[in-house]
PDB file of C-alpha atoms in Angstrom:
ATOM      1  CA  MET A   1     108.442  10.956 252.556  1.00 95.00           C
ATOM      2  CA  LYS A   2     106.515   8.922 250.956  1.00 97.00           C
ATOM      3  CA  TYR A   3     105.068   6.351 252.398  1.00 98.00           C
ATOM      4  CA  MET A   4     101.756   3.243 251.194  1.00 98.00           C
ATOM      5  CA  ILE A   5     100.242   1.780 253.782  1.00 98.00           C
ATOM      6  CA  LEU A   6      97.970  -1.384 252.242  1.00 97.00           C
ATOM      7  CA  LEU A   7      95.556  -3.255 253.168  1.00 95.00           C
ATOM      8  CA  PHE A   8      94.118  -6.062 252.865  1.00 90.00           C
ATOM      9  CA  GLY A   9      91.063  -8.469 252.180  1.00 87.00           C
ATOM     10  CA  SER A  10      90.123 -11.933 251.174  1.00 85.00           C
ATOM     11  CA  GLN A  11      87.034 -12.871 249.021  1.00 86.00           C
ATOM     12  CA  ARG A  12      84.897 -13.925 251.789  1.00 85.00           C
ATOM     13  CA  ASP A  13      85.579 -10.339 253.259  1.00 87.00           C
ATOM     14  CA  TYR A  14      84.150  -8.905 250.004  1.00 89.00           C
ATOM     15  CA  ASP A  15      81.291 -11.682 250.566  1.00 89.00           C
ATOM     16  CA  ALA A  16      80.498 -11.004 254.609  1.00 88.00           C
ATOM     17  CA  MET A  17      80.366  -7.388 253.351  1.00 89.00           C
ATOM     18  CA  ALA A  18      78.341  -7.778 251.091  1.00 90.00           C
ATOM     19  CA  GLY A  19      75.909  -9.355 253.126  1.00 85.00           C
ATOM     20  CA  ARG A  20      76.025 -12.459 249.844  1.00 84.00           C
ATOM     21  CA  PRO A  21      74.118 -16.094 250.677  1.00 76.00           C
ATOM     22  CA  GLY A  22      76.442 -18.918 253.043  1.00 74.00           C
ATOM     23  CA  ALA A  23      79.269 -15.976 253.559  1.00 73.00           C
ATOM     24  CA  GLU A  24      79.682 -15.820 257.897  1.00 74.00           C
ATOM     25  CA  PRO A  25      79.346 -13.974 259.596  1.00 78.00           C
ATOM     26  CA  ALA A  26      77.533 -12.165 257.368  1.00 82.00           C
ATOM     27  CA  TRP A  27      78.251  -8.507 258.167  1.00 88.00           C
ATOM     28  CA  THR A  28      74.400  -5.816 258.160  1.00 89.00           C
ATOM     29  CA  GLY A  29      73.739  -3.038 256.405  1.00 91.00           C
ATOM     30  CA  GLU A  30      74.806  -1.311 259.943  1.00 93.00           C
ATOM     31  CA  ASP A  31      78.129  -2.679 260.586  1.00 91.00           C
ATOM     32  CA  VAL A  32      78.697  -1.470 256.849  1.00 92.00           C
ATOM     33  CA  ALA A  33      77.952   1.763 257.413  1.00 95.00           C
ATOM     34  CA  LYS A  34      80.333   2.187 260.700  1.00 94.00           C
ATOM     35  CA  LEU A  35      83.192   0.536 258.735  1.00 93.00           C
ATOM     36  CA  ALA A  36      82.626   3.177 255.856  1.00 95.00           C
ATOM     37  CA  GLU A  37      81.967   6.640 258.439  1.00 96.00           C
ATOM     38  CA  PHE A  38      85.148   4.755 261.074  1.00 95.00           C
ATOM     39  CA  MET A  39      87.008   5.120 257.881  1.00 96.00           C
ATOM     40  CA  GLU A  40      85.739   8.393 256.067  1.00 96.00           C
ATOM     41  CA  SER A  41      87.233   9.999 259.427  1.00 97.00           C
ATOM     42  CA  TRP A  42      89.950   7.751 259.864  1.00 97.00           C
ATOM     43  CA  TRP A  43      90.970   9.997 255.628  1.00 98.00           C
ATOM     44  CA  ALA A  44      89.032  12.928 257.139  1.00 98.00           C
ATOM     45  CA  GLU A  45      91.848  13.327 260.099  1.00 97.00           C
ATOM     46  CA  VAL A  46      94.884  12.859 257.732  1.00 98.00           C
ATOM     47  CA  VAL A  47      93.608  14.885 254.883  1.00 98.00           C
ATOM     48  CA  GLU A  48      93.390  18.035 257.097  1.00 98.00           C
ATOM     49  CA  SER A  49      97.009  16.946 259.038  1.00 98.00           C
ATOM     50  CA  GLY A  50      98.353  17.845 255.261  1.00 98.00           C
ATOM     51  CA  GLU A  51      99.903  13.819 255.047  1.00 98.00           C
ATOM     52  CA  ALA A  52      97.122  12.780 252.682  1.00 98.00           C
ATOM     53  CA  VAL A  53      97.962  11.731 248.927  1.00 98.00           C
ATOM     54  CA  ASP A  54      95.937   8.994 247.068  1.00 98.00           C
ATOM     55  CA  ALA A  55      93.313   6.540 249.074  1.00 97.00           C
ATOM     56  CA  GLN A  56      92.161   4.097 246.485  1.00 97.00           C
ATOM     57  CA  GLY A  57      90.020   1.036 246.848  1.00 94.00           C
ATOM     58  CA  LEU A  58      90.145  -1.721 244.940  1.00 95.00           C
ATOM     59  CA  THR A  59      86.790  -4.008 243.829  1.00 93.00           C
ATOM     60  CA  ALA A  60      86.349  -7.819 245.670  1.00 90.00           C
ATOM     61  CA  PRO A  61      88.757 -10.301 243.773  1.00 89.00           C
ATOM     62  CA  VAL A  62      85.873 -12.382 241.439  1.00 88.00           C
ATOM     63  CA  HIS A  63      86.570  -8.469 239.127  1.00 91.00           C
ATOM     64  CA  ALA A  64      90.587  -9.570 238.985  1.00 89.00           C
ATOM     65  CA  ARG A  65      92.036 -11.648 236.404  1.00 89.00           C
ATOM     66  CA  ARG A  66      96.171 -12.469 236.954  1.00 86.00           C
ATOM     67  CA  VAL A  67      98.394 -11.831 234.389  1.00 91.00           C
ATOM     68  CA  GLN A  68     101.484 -14.873 234.867  1.00 90.00           C
ATOM     69  CA  LEU A  69     103.871 -15.733 232.872  1.00 95.00           C
ATOM     70  CA  VAL A  70     104.134 -19.961 231.848  1.00 94.00           C
ATOM     71  CA  ASP A  71     106.514 -20.837 229.253  1.00 96.00           C
ATOM     72  CA  GLY A  72     107.409 -17.789 228.415  1.00 96.00           C
ATOM     73  CA  ALA A  73     104.378 -16.838 228.082  1.00 96.00           C
ATOM     74  CA  PRO A  74     102.029 -14.880 229.729  1.00 96.00           C
ATOM     75  CA  VAL A  75      98.985 -16.870 230.698  1.00 93.00           C
ATOM     76  CA  VAL A  76      95.714 -14.252 231.738  1.00 93.00           C
ATOM     77  CA  THR A  77      93.601 -16.228 234.698  1.00 88.00           C
ATOM     78  CA  ASP A  78      90.303 -15.244 235.830  1.00 85.00           C
ATOM     79  CA  GLY A  79      89.662 -14.201 239.463  1.00 75.00           C
ATOM     80  CA  PRO A  80      87.523 -15.640 241.824  1.00 64.00           C
ATOM     81  CA  TYR A  81      90.962 -16.431 243.367  1.00 66.00           C
ATOM     82  CA  ALA A  82      90.791 -19.137 246.583  1.00 61.00           C
ATOM     83  CA  GLU A  83      87.792 -16.993 249.081  1.00 56.00           C
ATOM     84  CA  THR A  84      90.754 -17.459 251.634  1.00 60.00           C
ATOM     85  CA  GLN A  85      93.604 -16.505 249.105  1.00 79.00           C
ATOM     86  CA  GLU A  86      94.781 -13.054 250.493  1.00 84.00           C
ATOM     87  CA  VAL A  87      94.072  -9.811 248.458  1.00 87.00           C
ATOM     88  CA  LEU A  88      95.430  -6.672 248.069  1.00 92.00           C
ATOM     89  CA  ALA A  89      91.724  -4.505 249.072  1.00 93.00           C
ATOM     90  CA  GLY A  90      92.909  -0.226 248.702  1.00 95.00           C
ATOM     91  CA  TYR A  91      95.753   1.532 249.330  1.00 97.00           C
ATOM     92  CA  ASN A  92      96.392   5.065 250.720  1.00 98.00           C
ATOM     93  CA  ILE A  93      99.511   6.795 250.455  1.00 98.00           C
ATOM     94  CA  VAL A  94     100.318   9.531 252.918  1.00 98.00           C
ATOM     95  CA  ASP A  95     103.506  12.248 252.643  1.00 98.00           C
ATOM     96  CA  CYS A  96     105.190  12.803 256.123  1.00 97.00           C
ATOM     97  CA  ASP A  97     108.142  13.908 258.394  1.00 97.00           C
ATOM     98  CA  SER A  98     109.353   9.744 259.630  1.00 97.00           C
ATOM     99  CA  PHE A  99     108.012   5.742 259.357  1.00 97.00           C
ATOM    100  CA  ASP A 100     107.186   6.365 262.417  1.00 98.00           C
ATOM    101  CA  ARG A 101     104.321   8.746 261.726  1.00 98.00           C
ATOM    102  CA  ALA A 102     103.332   6.513 258.549  1.00 98.00           C
ATOM    103  CA  VAL A 103     103.092   3.841 260.985  1.00 98.00           C
ATOM    104  CA  GLU A 104     101.438   5.604 263.804  1.00 98.00           C
ATOM    105  CA  ILE A 105      98.324   6.653 261.123  1.00 98.00           C
ATOM    106  CA  ALA A 106      98.503   3.198 259.732  1.00 97.00           C
ATOM    107  CA  ALA A 107      97.946   1.933 263.722  1.00 96.00           C
ATOM    108  CA  ARG A 108      94.831   3.634 264.010  1.00 95.00           C
ATOM    109  CA  LEU A 109      93.419   1.331 261.757  1.00 93.00           C
ATOM    110  CA  ALA A 110      93.349  -1.157 264.173  1.00 87.00           C
ATOM    111  CA  GLY A 111      90.295   0.973 265.766  1.00 86.00           C
ATOM    112  CA  THR A 112      88.090  -0.088 262.582  1.00 88.00           C
ATOM    113  CA  PRO A 113      84.683  -0.950 263.717  1.00 89.00           C
ATOM    114  CA  HIS A 114      83.614  -5.109 262.027  1.00 86.00           C
ATOM    115  CA  PRO A 115      81.105  -8.051 263.348  1.00 85.00           C
ATOM    116  CA  ALA A 116      82.560 -10.533 266.522  1.00 79.00           C
ATOM    117  CA  GLY A 117      83.992 -12.991 264.556  1.00 75.00           C
ATOM    118  CA  ALA A 118      84.755 -11.607 261.172  1.00 76.00           C
ATOM    119  CA  LEU A 119      88.485 -11.175 262.009  1.00 68.00           C
ATOM    120  CA  PRO A 120      89.752 -14.028 259.385  1.00 64.00           C
ATOM    121  CA  ASP A 121      91.827 -16.861 261.333  1.00 58.00           C
ATOM    122  CA  ARG A 122      94.970 -14.371 259.983  1.00 60.00           C
ATOM    123  CA  GLY A 123      94.496 -12.151 261.981  1.00 67.00           C
ATOM    124  CA  TRP A 124      94.261  -7.678 261.224  1.00 78.00           C
ATOM    125  CA  TYR A 125      96.493  -6.520 259.778  1.00 88.00           C
ATOM    126  CA  VAL A 126      97.998  -3.608 256.748  1.00 94.00           C
ATOM    127  CA  ASP A 127     101.732  -2.769 256.521  1.00 96.00           C
ATOM    128  CA  VAL A 128     103.093  -0.134 255.594  1.00 98.00           C
ATOM    129  CA  ARG A 129     105.860   0.049 253.169  1.00 97.00           C
ATOM    130  CA  PRO A 130     108.353   3.429 252.641  1.00 96.00           C
ATOM    131  CA  VAL A 131     107.018   4.970 248.418  1.00 96.00           C
ATOM    132  CA  ALA A 132     110.480   4.853 246.275  1.00 93.00           C
ATOM    133  CA  SER A 133     111.649   8.360 244.658  1.00 85.00           C
ATOM    134  CA  GLY A 134     113.583   6.391 242.249  1.00 82.00           C
ATOM    135  CA  ALA A 135     115.142   2.482 241.091  1.00 77.00           C
ATOM    136  CA  GLU A 136     118.389   3.509 243.372  1.00 76.00           C
ATOM    137  CA  ASP A 137     115.817   3.503 246.236  1.00 73.00           C
ATOM    138  CA  SER A 138     113.305  -0.024 245.261  1.00 70.00           C
ATOM    139  CA  LEU A 139     116.832  -2.036 245.357  1.00 69.00           C
ATOM    140  CA  ALA A 140     117.918  -0.489 249.592  1.00 68.00           C
TER     141      ALA A 140
END
């Protein structure tokens, strides 16, 4: 069964990691390198276990466009969204024996390094969801 591990962030998170002025707490190059090393190592373990399917990070919300239906017509809004608005930052898809195993893989992300005070007020989390294999699965 395939499961998607969804990672979340905000424009503020992206700005802090990029060291943009005013972003608090600002990440150093060393902080970003530690994060990258951790994520690469974590994913390499998943690849080595044979459970890796796909992994992608997404660009900052400032580069997004939202298409929504307003009065029956599609309306496009450019980013940025509110700097604290949470958005999908990336995802990993794993193919493993059980939901519990997918959660176990995702739980290892709790060790993700970050500078002191960098966790958002909402706290840290990822979502794990089964990937539907057909229309009937998505409605269950």
